[in-house]
mmCIF file of C-alpha atoms in Angstrom:
data_model
loop_
_atom_site.group_PDB
_atom_site.id
_atom_site.type_symbol
_atom_site.label_atom_id
_atom_site.label_comp_id
_atom_site.label_asym_id
_atom_site.label_seq_id
_atom_site.Cartn_x
_atom_site.Cartn_y
_atom_site.Cartn_z
ATOM 1 C CA MET A 1 0.070 -0.020 -0.040
ATOM 2 C CA LYS A 2 1.217 3.456 -0.790
ATOM 3 C CA THR A 3 1.832 6.023 1.929
ATOM 4 C CA GLY A 4 0.947 9.601 1.933
ATOM 5 C CA THR A 5 -2.616 11.150 1.841
ATOM 6 C CA THR A 6 -2.434 12.241 -1.789
ATOM 7 C CA HIS A 7 -1.136 8.764 -2.917
ATOM 8 C CA ILE A 8 -3.879 7.082 -0.992
ATOM 9 C CA ALA A 9 -6.564 9.247 -2.520
ATOM 10 C CA GLN A 10 -5.290 8.407 -6.000
ATOM 11 C CA GLU A 11 -4.901 4.713 -5.253
ATOM 12 C CA ILE A 12 -8.464 4.593 -3.849
ATOM 13 C CA LEU A 13 -9.679 6.415 -6.995
ATOM 14 C CA ASP A 14 -7.792 4.133 -9.407
ATOM 15 C CA HIS A 15 -9.129 1.070 -7.504
ATOM 16 C CA LEU A 16 -12.676 2.277 -7.884
ATOM 17 C CA ASN A 17 -12.266 3.289 -11.556
ATOM 18 C CA GLY A 18 -11.076 -0.244 -12.123
ATOM 19 C CA HIS A 19 -14.215 -1.517 -10.491
ATOM 20 C CA GLN A 20 -16.737 0.704 -12.262
ATOM 21 C CA ASN A 21 -18.314 -1.900 -14.479
ATOM 22 C CA GLU A 22 -18.958 -3.948 -11.238
ATOM 23 C CA MET A 23 -20.413 -0.866 -9.449
ATOM 24 C CA ASN A 24 -22.623 -0.002 -12.511
ATOM 25 C CA SER A 25 -24.005 -3.605 -12.523
ATOM 26 C CA PHE A 26 -24.619 -3.527 -8.766
ATOM 27 C CA LEU A 27 -26.485 -0.163 -9.023
ATOM 28 C CA MET A 28 -28.543 -1.372 -11.910
ATOM 29 C CA GLU A 29 -29.608 -4.454 -9.885
ATOM 30 C CA LEU A 30 -30.709 -2.203 -7.032
ATOM 31 C CA VAL A 31 -32.744 -0.033 -9.505
ATOM 32 C CA ARG A 32 -34.460 -3.170 -10.969
ATOM 33 C CA MET A 33 -35.824 -3.894 -7.579
ATOM 34 C CA GLU A 34 -38.755 -1.537 -7.425
ATOM 35 C CA THR A 35 -39.266 -0.336 -3.917
ATOM 36 C CA PRO A 36 -42.226 1.983 -3.343
ATOM 37 C CA SER A 37 -42.366 3.330 0.180
ATOM 38 C CA LYS A 38 -46.049 2.394 0.726
ATOM 39 C CA GLN A 39 -45.706 -1.235 -0.398
ATOM 40 C CA PRO A 40 -43.664 -2.720 2.438
ATOM 41 C CA GLU A 41 -43.479 -6.164 0.844
ATOM 42 C CA THR A 42 -41.224 -4.624 -1.925
ATOM 43 C CA GLN A 43 -38.464 -3.854 0.535
ATOM 44 C CA SER A 44 -37.257 -7.234 1.710
ATOM 45 C CA PRO A 45 -35.564 -8.339 -1.588
ATOM 46 C CA ILE A 46 -33.327 -5.169 -1.806
ATOM 47 C CA LEU A 47 -32.515 -5.184 2.007
ATOM 48 C CA ASN A 48 -31.534 -8.904 1.740
ATOM 49 C CA PHE A 49 -29.461 -8.274 -1.397
ATOM 50 C CA ILE A 50 -27.554 -5.488 0.258
ATOM 51 C CA GLY A 51 -27.223 -7.565 3.408
ATOM 52 C CA ILE A 52 -25.487 -10.358 1.574
ATOM 53 C CA ARG A 53 -22.919 -7.873 0.210
ATOM 54 C CA LEU A 54 -22.255 -6.478 3.674
ATOM 55 C CA LYS A 55 -21.779 -9.919 5.074
ATOM 56 C CA GLU A 56 -19.243 -10.622 2.449
ATOM 57 C CA LEU A 57 -17.377 -7.492 3.545
ATOM 58 C CA GLY A 58 -17.315 -8.901 7.181
ATOM 59 C CA PHE A 59 -20.259 -7.196 8.653
ATOM 60 C CA TYR A 60 -22.922 -8.428 11.024
ATOM 61 C CA VAL A 61 -26.220 -7.628 9.465
ATOM 62 C CA LEU A 62 -29.612 -7.252 11.136
ATOM 63 C CA ILE A 63 -32.822 -6.634 9.250
ATOM 64 C CA VAL A 64 -35.496 -5.282 11.575
ATOM 65 C CA PRO A 65 -38.995 -5.702 10.154
ATOM 66 C CA GLY A 66 -41.384 -2.818 10.283
ATOM 67 C CA LYS A 67 -44.965 -2.663 11.548
ATOM 68 C CA LYS A 68 -46.321 -0.670 8.717
ATOM 69 C CA THR A 69 -43.232 -0.209 6.685
ATOM 70 C CA GLY A 70 -40.558 -2.423 5.075
ATOM 71 C CA GLY A 71 -38.341 -1.997 8.210
ATOM 72 C CA TYR A 72 -34.614 -1.192 8.071
ATOM 73 C CA LEU A 73 -31.175 -2.851 7.881
ATOM 74 C CA PHE A 74 -28.453 -2.341 10.449
ATOM 75 C CA ALA A 75 -24.752 -3.445 9.920
ATOM 76 C CA ARG A 76 -21.527 -3.275 11.840
ATOM 77 C CA PRO A 77 -18.279 -5.063 11.474
ATOM 78 C CA LEU A 78 -18.130 -8.511 12.959
ATOM 79 C CA VAL A 79 -14.703 -7.756 14.310
ATOM 80 C CA ARG A 80 -14.366 -4.451 15.961
ATOM 81 C CA ASN A 81 -12.604 -2.516 18.657
ATOM 82 C CA LYS A 82 -15.286 -1.373 21.049
ATOM 83 C CA ASP A 83 -13.152 1.511 22.200
ATOM 84 C CA LYS A 84 -13.184 3.025 18.686
ATOM 85 C CA PRO A 85 -15.679 5.829 18.137
ATOM 86 C CA LEU A 86 -18.486 5.193 15.618
ATOM 87 C CA GLN A 87 -19.219 6.691 12.218
ATOM 88 C CA LEU A 88 -22.701 6.310 10.876
ATOM 89 C CA MET A 89 -23.656 5.986 7.207
ATOM 90 C CA ILE A 90 -27.291 6.294 6.401
ATOM 91 C CA GLY A 91 -29.318 5.760 3.298
ATOM 92 C CA HIS A 92 -32.826 4.727 2.210
ATOM 93 C CA CYS A 93 -33.890 2.053 -0.196
ATOM 94 C CA ASP A 94 -37.482 3.234 -0.726
ATOM 95 C CA THR A 95 -38.502 5.464 -3.662
ATOM 96 C CA VAL A 96 -41.571 7.462 -4.613
ATOM 97 C CA TRP A 97 -41.979 5.340 -7.759
ATOM 98 C CA GLU A 98 -44.984 2.882 -7.989
ATOM 99 C CA LEU A 99 -44.633 -0.752 -8.997
ATOM 100 C CA GLY A 100 -44.536 -1.011 -12.764
ATOM 101 C CA THR A 101 -42.594 2.315 -13.388
ATOM 102 C CA LEU A 102 -39.750 0.368 -15.068
ATOM 103 C CA GLU A 103 -42.047 -0.491 -17.873
ATOM 104 C CA LYS A 104 -42.474 3.127 -18.819
ATOM 105 C CA MET A 105 -39.191 4.412 -17.453
ATOM 106 C CA PRO A 106 -36.632 1.631 -18.077
ATOM 107 C CA ILE A 107 -33.029 1.676 -16.984
ATOM 108 C CA LYS A 108 -30.896 3.187 -19.741
ATOM 109 C CA LEU A 109 -27.176 3.738 -20.165
ATOM 110 C CA GLU A 110 -26.537 6.583 -22.590
ATOM 111 C CA GLY A 111 -22.945 7.724 -22.670
ATOM 112 C CA ASN A 112 -22.008 9.188 -19.309
ATOM 113 C CA THR A 113 -25.616 8.871 -17.930
ATOM 114 C CA MET A 114 -27.500 6.030 -16.224
ATOM 115 C CA TYR A 115 -31.315 6.609 -16.096
ATOM 116 C CA GLY A 116 -33.853 4.843 -13.855
ATOM 117 C CA PRO A 117 -36.354 5.340 -11.080
ATOM 118 C CA GLY A 118 -34.526 5.826 -7.915
ATOM 119 C CA VAL A 119 -31.081 5.757 -9.353
ATOM 120 C CA TYR A 120 -30.272 9.318 -8.244
ATOM 121 C CA ASP A 121 -32.554 9.295 -5.157
ATOM 122 C CA MET A 122 -30.904 7.384 -3.733
ATOM 123 C CA LYS A 123 -29.718 4.017 -4.852
ATOM 124 C CA ALA A 124 -26.420 5.314 -6.143
ATOM 125 C CA GLY A 125 -25.626 6.312 -2.636
ATOM 126 C CA LEU A 126 -26.397 2.768 -1.340
ATOM 127 C CA ALA A 127 -23.973 1.417 -4.030
ATOM 128 C CA GLN A 128 -21.407 3.952 -2.772
ATOM 129 C CA MET A 129 -21.638 2.664 0.701
ATOM 130 C CA ILE A 130 -20.884 -0.920 -0.333
ATOM 131 C CA PHE A 131 -18.001 0.018 -2.609
ATOM 132 C CA ALA A 132 -16.406 2.459 -0.170
ATOM 133 C CA LEU A 133 -16.258 -0.335 2.370
ATOM 134 C CA LYS A 134 -15.006 -2.781 -0.182
ATOM 135 C CA ALA A 135 -12.251 -0.396 -1.273
ATOM 136 C CA ILE A 136 -11.240 -0.099 2.447
ATOM 137 C CA LYS A 137 -11.075 -3.899 2.690
ATOM 138 C CA ASP A 138 -9.425 -4.570 -0.643
ATOM 139 C CA LEU A 139 -6.697 -1.903 -0.158
ATOM 140 C CA GLN A 140 -6.238 -2.978 3.512
ATOM 141 C CA LEU A 141 -6.761 0.454 4.835
ATOM 142 C CA ALA A 142 -7.531 1.108 8.621
ATOM 143 C CA THR A 143 -10.247 3.306 9.998
ATOM 144 C CA THR A 144 -9.983 5.130 13.344
ATOM 145 C CA HIS A 145 -13.825 5.190 13.572
ATOM 146 C CA THR A 146 -15.846 2.032 13.270
ATOM 147 C CA PRO A 147 -18.231 2.367 10.285
ATOM 148 C CA VAL A 148 -21.933 1.270 10.937
ATOM 149 C CA VAL A 149 -24.729 1.336 8.392
ATOM 150 C CA LEU A 150 -28.446 2.008 8.604
ATOM 151 C CA ILE A 151 -30.588 1.652 5.482
ATOM 152 C CA ASN A 152 -34.279 2.452 5.995
ATOM 153 C CA SER A 153 -37.385 1.869 3.779
ATOM 154 C CA ASP A 154 -39.593 4.779 4.996
ATOM 155 C CA GLU A 155 -37.534 7.932 4.334
ATOM 156 C CA GLU A 156 -39.767 9.117 1.600
ATOM 157 C CA ILE A 157 -42.682 8.981 3.786
ATOM 158 C CA GLY A 158 -41.145 10.653 6.844
ATOM 159 C CA SER A 159 -38.961 7.829 8.542
ATOM 160 C CA TRP A 160 -41.698 7.466 11.097
ATOM 161 C CA GLU A 161 -40.796 3.961 12.116
ATOM 162 C CA SER A 162 -36.993 4.083 11.566
ATOM 163 C CA ARG A 163 -36.464 7.574 13.215
ATOM 164 C CA SER A 164 -36.028 6.145 16.779
ATOM 165 C CA ALA A 165 -33.241 3.721 15.565
ATOM 166 C CA ILE A 166 -31.591 6.708 13.704
ATOM 167 C CA LYS A 167 -31.738 8.837 16.842
ATOM 168 C CA ARG A 168 -30.132 5.946 19.013
ATOM 169 C CA LEU A 169 -27.239 5.531 16.549
ATOM 170 C CA ALA A 170 -26.728 9.210 16.097
ATOM 171 C CA LYS A 171 -26.457 9.757 19.813
ATOM 172 C CA ILE A 172 -23.550 7.229 20.074
ATOM 173 C CA SER A 173 -21.754 8.168 16.843
ATOM 174 C CA GLU A 174 -19.157 10.866 16.440
ATOM 175 C CA ARG A 175 -20.266 11.736 12.895
ATOM 176 C CA ALA A 176 -22.861 10.915 10.390
ATOM 177 C CA TYR A 177 -22.597 10.685 6.556
ATOM 178 C CA ILE A 178 -25.916 10.860 4.636
ATOM 179 C CA LEU A 179 -25.810 9.304 1.178
ATOM 180 C CA GLU A 180 -28.654 11.380 -0.234
ATOM 181 C CA PRO A 181 -27.840 12.908 -3.722
ATOM 182 C CA PRO A 182 -25.973 16.076 -3.826
ATOM 183 C CA LEU A 183 -27.602 19.408 -5.068
ATOM 184 C CA GLY A 184 -27.676 20.228 -8.691
ATOM 185 C CA LEU A 185 -25.360 19.175 -11.527
ATOM 186 C CA HIS A 186 -22.384 20.750 -9.726
ATOM 187 C CA GLY A 187 -22.874 18.243 -6.918
ATOM 188 C CA LYS A 188 -23.010 20.626 -4.048
ATOM 189 C CA LEU A 189 -22.899 18.985 -0.666
ATOM 190 C CA LYS A 190 -25.857 19.635 1.719
ATOM 191 C CA THR A 191 -24.651 21.306 4.943
ATOM 192 C CA ALA A 192 -28.173 22.771 5.882
ATOM 193 C CA ARG A 193 -31.763 21.578 5.240
ATOM 194 C CA LYS A 194 -35.010 23.187 6.071
ATOM 195 C CA GLY A 195 -37.183 21.720 8.804
ATOM 196 C CA LEU A 196 -40.566 20.315 7.668
ATOM 197 C CA GLY A 197 -44.035 20.770 9.281
ATOM 198 C CA ARG A 198 -47.429 19.434 8.303
ATOM 199 C CA PHE A 199 -50.697 20.933 9.579
ATOM 200 C CA THR A 200 -54.327 20.239 8.926
ATOM 201 C CA LEU A 201 -57.176 22.792 9.276
ATOM 202 C CA LYS A 202 -60.696 21.515 9.637
ATOM 203 C CA VAL A 203 -63.652 23.846 9.497
ATOM 204 C CA THR A 204 -67.148 22.852 10.478
ATOM 205 C CA GLY A 205 -69.980 25.100 9.333
ATOM 206 C CA LYS A 206 -73.679 24.682 8.950
ATOM 207 C CA ALA A 207 -75.412 23.262 5.907
ATOM 208 C CA ALA A 208 -78.327 25.150 4.390
ATOM 209 C CA HIS A 209 -80.072 25.264 0.896
ATOM 210 C CA ALA A 210 -78.126 27.755 -1.217
ATOM 211 C CA GLY A 211 -81.268 28.949 -2.972
ATOM 212 C CA LEU A 212 -83.987 28.841 -0.291
ATOM 213 C CA ASP A 213 -82.260 29.473 3.090
ATOM 214 C CA PRO A 214 -78.645 30.628 2.413
ATOM 215 C CA GLN A 215 -78.792 32.933 5.419
ATOM 216 C CA LYS A 216 -79.374 29.978 7.720
ATOM 217 C CA GLY A 217 -76.072 28.286 6.829
ATOM 218 C CA ALA A 218 -72.461 28.913 7.777
ATOM 219 C CA ASN A 219 -70.168 28.365 4.783
ATOM 220 C CA ALA A 220 -67.029 26.418 5.831
ATOM 221 C CA ILE A 221 -65.417 27.115 2.511
ATOM 222 C CA VAL A 222 -65.710 30.779 2.967
ATOM 223 C CA GLU A 223 -64.188 30.544 6.469
ATOM 224 C CA LEU A 224 -61.301 28.467 5.027
ATOM 225 C CA SER A 225 -60.690 31.079 2.396
ATOM 226 C CA TYR A 226 -59.998 33.579 5.223
ATOM 227 C CA GLN A 227 -57.735 31.128 7.042
ATOM 228 C CA VAL A 228 -55.749 30.581 3.649
ATOM 229 C CA GLN A 229 -55.026 34.291 3.540
ATOM 230 C CA LYS A 230 -53.790 34.276 7.071
ATOM 231 C CA LEU A 231 -51.516 31.355 6.358
ATOM 232 C CA TYR A 232 -50.202 32.919 3.207
ATOM 233 C CA ALA A 233 -49.350 36.064 5.109
ATOM 234 C CA MET A 234 -47.018 34.032 7.372
ATOM 235 C CA ASN A 235 -44.562 33.432 4.491
ATOM 236 C CA ASP A 236 -41.235 35.221 5.101
ATOM 237 C CA PHE A 237 -39.047 34.354 2.165
ATOM 238 C CA ASP A 238 -36.113 36.367 3.407
ATOM 239 C CA ARG A 239 -36.051 34.259 6.546
ATOM 240 C CA GLY A 240 -36.604 30.982 4.627
ATOM 241 C CA ILE A 241 -40.091 30.490 6.057
ATOM 242 C CA THR A 242 -42.513 29.021 3.606
ATOM 243 C CA VAL A 243 -46.117 28.173 4.417
ATOM 244 C CA ASN A 244 -47.857 26.466 1.477
ATOM 245 C CA VAL A 245 -51.553 25.512 1.406
ATOM 246 C CA GLY A 246 -51.138 22.475 -0.826
ATOM 247 C CA MET A 247 -54.537 20.696 -0.559
ATOM 248 C CA ILE A 248 -58.082 21.805 0.091
ATOM 249 C CA GLN A 249 -61.430 20.152 -0.122
ATOM 250 C CA GLY A 250 -64.880 21.000 1.134
ATOM 251 C CA GLY A 251 -68.560 21.068 0.577
ATOM 252 C CA VAL A 252 -71.117 18.498 -0.443
ATOM 253 C CA SER A 253 -72.802 20.065 -3.415
ATOM 254 C CA ALA A 254 -73.046 23.319 -5.464
ATOM 255 C CA ASN A 255 -76.534 24.018 -4.098
ATOM 256 C CA VAL A 256 -75.587 23.515 -0.479
ATOM 257 C CA VAL A 257 -73.928 26.045 1.949
ATOM 258 C CA ALA A 258 -70.737 24.026 2.600
ATOM 259 C CA PRO A 259 -70.947 22.413 6.075
ATOM 260 C CA GLN A 260 -67.249 21.387 6.167
ATOM 261 C CA SER A 261 -63.791 22.156 4.538
ATOM 262 C CA THR A 262 -60.147 21.062 5.057
ATOM 263 C CA ALA A 263 -56.827 22.375 4.242
ATOM 264 C CA VAL A 264 -53.450 20.629 4.384
ATOM 265 C CA VAL A 265 -50.490 22.923 4.926
ATOM 266 C CA ASP A 266 -46.830 22.421 4.315
ATOM 267 C CA VAL A 267 -44.326 24.521 6.410
ATOM 268 C CA ARG A 268 -40.594 24.807 5.904
ATOM 269 C CA VAL A 269 -38.138 26.709 8.148
ATOM 270 C CA LEU A 270 -34.362 27.197 8.396
ATOM 271 C CA ASN A 271 -33.992 27.033 12.122
ATOM 272 C CA ARG A 272 -35.838 25.602 15.159
ATOM 273 C CA ALA A 273 -36.739 28.926 16.619
ATOM 274 C CA ASP A 274 -38.626 29.800 13.455
ATOM 275 C CA GLY A 275 -40.291 26.346 13.595
ATOM 276 C CA GLU A 276 -41.563 27.024 17.100
ATOM 277 C CA HIS A 277 -42.743 30.487 16.206
ATOM 278 C CA ILE A 278 -44.706 29.459 13.128
ATOM 279 C CA THR A 279 -46.238 26.468 14.915
ATOM 280 C CA LYS A 280 -47.532 28.767 17.612
ATOM 281 C CA GLU A 281 -49.070 30.995 15.053
ATOM 282 C CA ILE A 282 -50.724 28.334 13.162
ATOM 283 C CA LEU A 283 -52.167 26.593 16.187
ATOM 284 C CA ALA A 284 -53.531 29.869 17.402
ATOM 285 C CA LEU A 285 -55.700 30.482 14.411
ATOM 286 C CA GLU A 286 -59.217 31.515 15.272
ATOM 287 C CA PRO A 287 -62.310 31.518 12.989
ATOM 288 C CA MET A 288 -63.517 34.809 11.354
ATOM 289 C CA LEU A 289 -67.143 34.006 10.849
ATOM 290 C CA PRO A 290 -69.878 33.236 13.418
ATOM 291 C CA ASP A 291 -71.405 29.821 13.801
ATOM 292 C CA VAL A 292 -68.247 27.928 12.551
ATOM 293 C CA LYS A 293 -65.758 25.867 14.274
ATOM 294 C CA LEU A 294 -62.009 25.695 13.404
ATOM 295 C CA LYS A 295 -59.734 22.728 14.462
ATOM 296 C CA VAL A 296 -55.970 22.990 13.782
ATOM 297 C CA GLU A 297 -53.761 19.961 14.115
ATOM 298 C CA GLY A 298 -50.136 19.094 13.324
ATOM 299 C CA GLY A 299 -46.672 20.400 13.964
ATOM 300 C CA MET A 300 -42.983 20.208 12.897
ATOM 301 C CA GLY A 301 -42.010 16.848 11.844
ATOM 302 C CA ARG A 302 -38.356 16.817 10.672
ATOM 303 C CA PRO A 303 -36.329 19.597 12.518
ATOM 304 C CA PRO A 304 -34.059 21.784 10.461
ATOM 305 C CA MET A 305 -30.539 20.668 9.771
ATOM 306 C CA GLU A 306 -28.613 23.702 10.821
ATOM 307 C CA ARG A 307 -24.987 24.699 10.120
ATOM 308 C CA THR A 308 -23.644 23.751 13.500
ATOM 309 C CA GLU A 309 -19.972 23.834 14.394
ATOM 310 C CA GLY A 310 -19.704 20.092 14.100
ATOM 311 C CA ASN A 311 -21.462 20.037 10.720
ATOM 312 C CA GLN A 312 -19.058 22.701 9.397
ATOM 313 C CA ILE A 313 -16.071 20.733 10.587
ATOM 314 C CA LEU A 314 -17.196 17.837 8.535
ATOM 315 C CA TRP A 315 -17.921 20.195 5.551
ATOM 316 C CA LYS A 316 -14.347 21.511 5.765
ATOM 317 C CA LEU A 317 -13.098 18.051 5.954
ATOM 318 C CA ALA A 318 -14.907 17.010 2.751
ATOM 319 C CA LYS A 319 -13.783 19.997 0.926
ATOM 320 C CA ALA A 320 -10.170 19.101 1.661
ATOM 321 C CA LYS A 321 -10.654 15.495 0.879
ATOM 322 C CA GLY A 322 -12.347 16.429 -2.375
ATOM 323 C CA ALA A 323 -9.425 18.699 -3.360
ATOM 324 C CA LEU A 324 -7.313 15.521 -3.323
ATOM 325 C CA LEU A 325 -9.531 14.070 -5.934
ATOM 326 C CA GLY A 326 -9.668 17.120 -8.126
ATOM 327 C CA LEU A 327 -13.057 18.260 -6.829
ATOM 328 C CA ASP A 328 -13.842 21.886 -5.966
ATOM 329 C CA LEU A 329 -16.739 21.215 -3.680
ATOM 330 C CA GLU A 330 -19.410 23.711 -2.793
ATOM 331 C CA GLU A 331 -22.025 23.662 0.062
ATOM 332 C CA ALA A 332 -25.700 24.437 -0.182
ATOM 333 C CA THR A 333 -28.956 24.558 1.674
ATOM 334 C CA ALA A 334 -31.711 22.145 0.587
ATOM 335 C CA GLY A 335 -35.343 22.984 0.899
ATOM 336 C CA GLY A 336 -36.307 19.371 1.375
ATOM 337 C CA GLY A 337 -35.561 17.225 4.583
ATOM 338 C CA SER A 338 -33.780 13.924 5.063
ATOM 339 C CA ASP A 339 -32.624 11.733 7.967
ATOM 340 C CA GLY A 340 -29.646 14.225 8.156
ATOM 341 C CA ASN A 341 -32.159 16.561 9.907
ATOM 342 C CA THR A 342 -32.442 13.971 12.655
ATOM 343 C CA THR A 343 -28.827 13.022 12.996
ATOM 344 C CA SER A 344 -27.762 16.634 13.076
ATOM 345 C CA MET A 345 -29.495 17.089 16.354
ATOM 346 C CA TYR A 346 -27.115 14.686 18.011
ATOM 347 C CA THR A 347 -23.898 14.512 16.136
ATOM 348 C CA ALA A 348 -21.908 16.140 13.308
ATOM 349 C CA THR A 349 -23.545 15.374 10.037
ATOM 350 C CA LEU A 350 -22.771 15.887 6.327
ATOM 351 C CA ASP A 351 -25.461 15.272 3.793
ATOM 352 C CA GLY A 352 -25.605 14.938 -0.012
ATOM 353 C CA LEU A 353 -22.674 12.569 -0.413
ATOM 354 C CA GLY A 354 -24.334 10.605 -3.153
ATOM 355 C CA THR A 355 -23.522 10.759 -6.874
ATOM 356 C CA THR A 356 -24.093 13.826 -9.085
ATOM 357 C CA GLY A 357 -27.128 13.736 -11.347
ATOM 358 C CA ASP A 358 -30.578 15.207 -11.536
ATOM 359 C CA GLY A 359 -34.346 14.438 -11.696
ATOM 360 C CA ALA A 360 -35.172 13.336 -8.171
ATOM 361 C CA HIS A 361 -38.835 12.264 -8.296
ATOM 362 C CA ALA A 362 -38.956 13.076 -11.961
ATOM 363 C CA ASP A 363 -39.196 11.102 -15.187
ATOM 364 C CA HIS A 364 -35.612 12.211 -16.252
ATOM 365 C CA GLU A 365 -33.920 10.902 -13.128
ATOM 366 C CA HIS A 366 -30.399 9.982 -13.808
ATOM 367 C CA ILE A 367 -26.713 10.028 -12.420
ATOM 368 C CA LEU A 368 -23.561 10.956 -14.162
ATOM 369 C CA LEU A 369 -21.462 7.798 -14.328
ATOM 370 C CA LYS A 370 -18.141 9.692 -14.519
ATOM 371 C CA ASP A 371 -18.858 10.968 -11.007
ATOM 372 C CA PHE A 372 -19.799 7.658 -9.517
ATOM 373 C CA PRO A 373 -16.242 6.429 -8.673
ATOM 374 C CA VAL A 374 -15.124 9.869 -7.593
ATOM 375 C CA ARG A 375 -17.913 10.481 -5.173
ATOM 376 C CA THR A 376 -17.370 6.990 -3.800
ATOM 377 C CA ALA A 377 -13.696 7.849 -3.420
ATOM 378 C CA LEU A 378 -14.725 10.929 -1.480
ATOM 379 C CA LEU A 379 -16.892 8.798 0.881
ATOM 380 C CA THR A 380 -14.022 6.386 1.357
ATOM 381 C CA LEU A 381 -11.516 9.297 2.280
ATOM 382 C CA LEU A 382 -14.195 10.570 4.741
ATOM 383 C CA LEU A 383 -14.517 7.180 6.317
ATOM 384 C CA LEU A 384 -10.748 7.024 6.714
ATOM 385 C CA ALA A 385 -10.414 10.510 8.355
ATOM 386 C CA ASP A 386 -8.882 10.185 11.873
ATOM 387 C CA GLU A 387 -9.903 11.644 15.185
ATOM 388 C CA GLU A 388 -8.574 15.027 14.372
ATOM 389 C CA TYR A 389 -10.458 14.973 11.096
ATOM 390 C CA ASN A 390 -7.505 15.200 8.746
#
């Protein structure tokens, strides 16, 4: 094995470039396994498939079944020094795509691009985990932090079942690497993410005939229209606060004064203080019209991932390691959430370590194959970083 950080970086990259066909094949197999979040039975094949590879790399693998989801996979080295600090890698195997999507959106290799449902978000990241660990084993490199892996199957629907496991692991890990895709075609790493909230407004009015006795009714839709304006006024784009009324429904017929209406509201914030503030404002909403009742439910789900001191240390580490691979990395804030929002509450976290591409949740979802080995090499170097993060 070569010595010297620069030489090790090049050796790792050369090794991964030499295994790119194997990496591509492994990733294509992951994409072929369609894994919609809301169909738990689709998750076992992919978790078992990844588990076999991890066992081949010398890991103990535990697949925990879910109650309403496909569960999650946890893995740690069979042989480990219990005095070593832990480093956590997190990814998800579920996608937003329904079963049968491959028929209309098949896997395609076109030049430097691989297309397919879930390839970018985030099955490429899962492949990177495996091949980073494989490179460390093949090249007989040593880590000062024991790598542990968690792959969940409910991230796209909020990680409700796997979140407790993520919290437990984050609390005992010194750092967490999230293999979500990077931001944009320049592959910016995600050093901050907005927190997400979900609220439901339910208005109960009073039905009446719209032609004969409209004055005897109380229109729940009209009341909801006032509440929508109040909600819209809470937007503060300069502070990164967004309040979006994304779904409404109500009424029973055009000739009936609407007796009920409902709105579902999405909230995003950059910091916890704003999340607490906007939650209080929404929960304190009062009806404007007489004879109607307003019920507001919900709250912040995923907390924001803020640029903490620990997170910034990891970002600077990644920028330095990236430079060894010829990467000029940039950082960015993502409007969406991930499991990095959760780990960031308890340990230093770096997100967006997947492979460059585009089209998450869109028909043109793809990754750039030339970046696949490079981003895997970056993850490998981060796993090898010592206790002083150098």
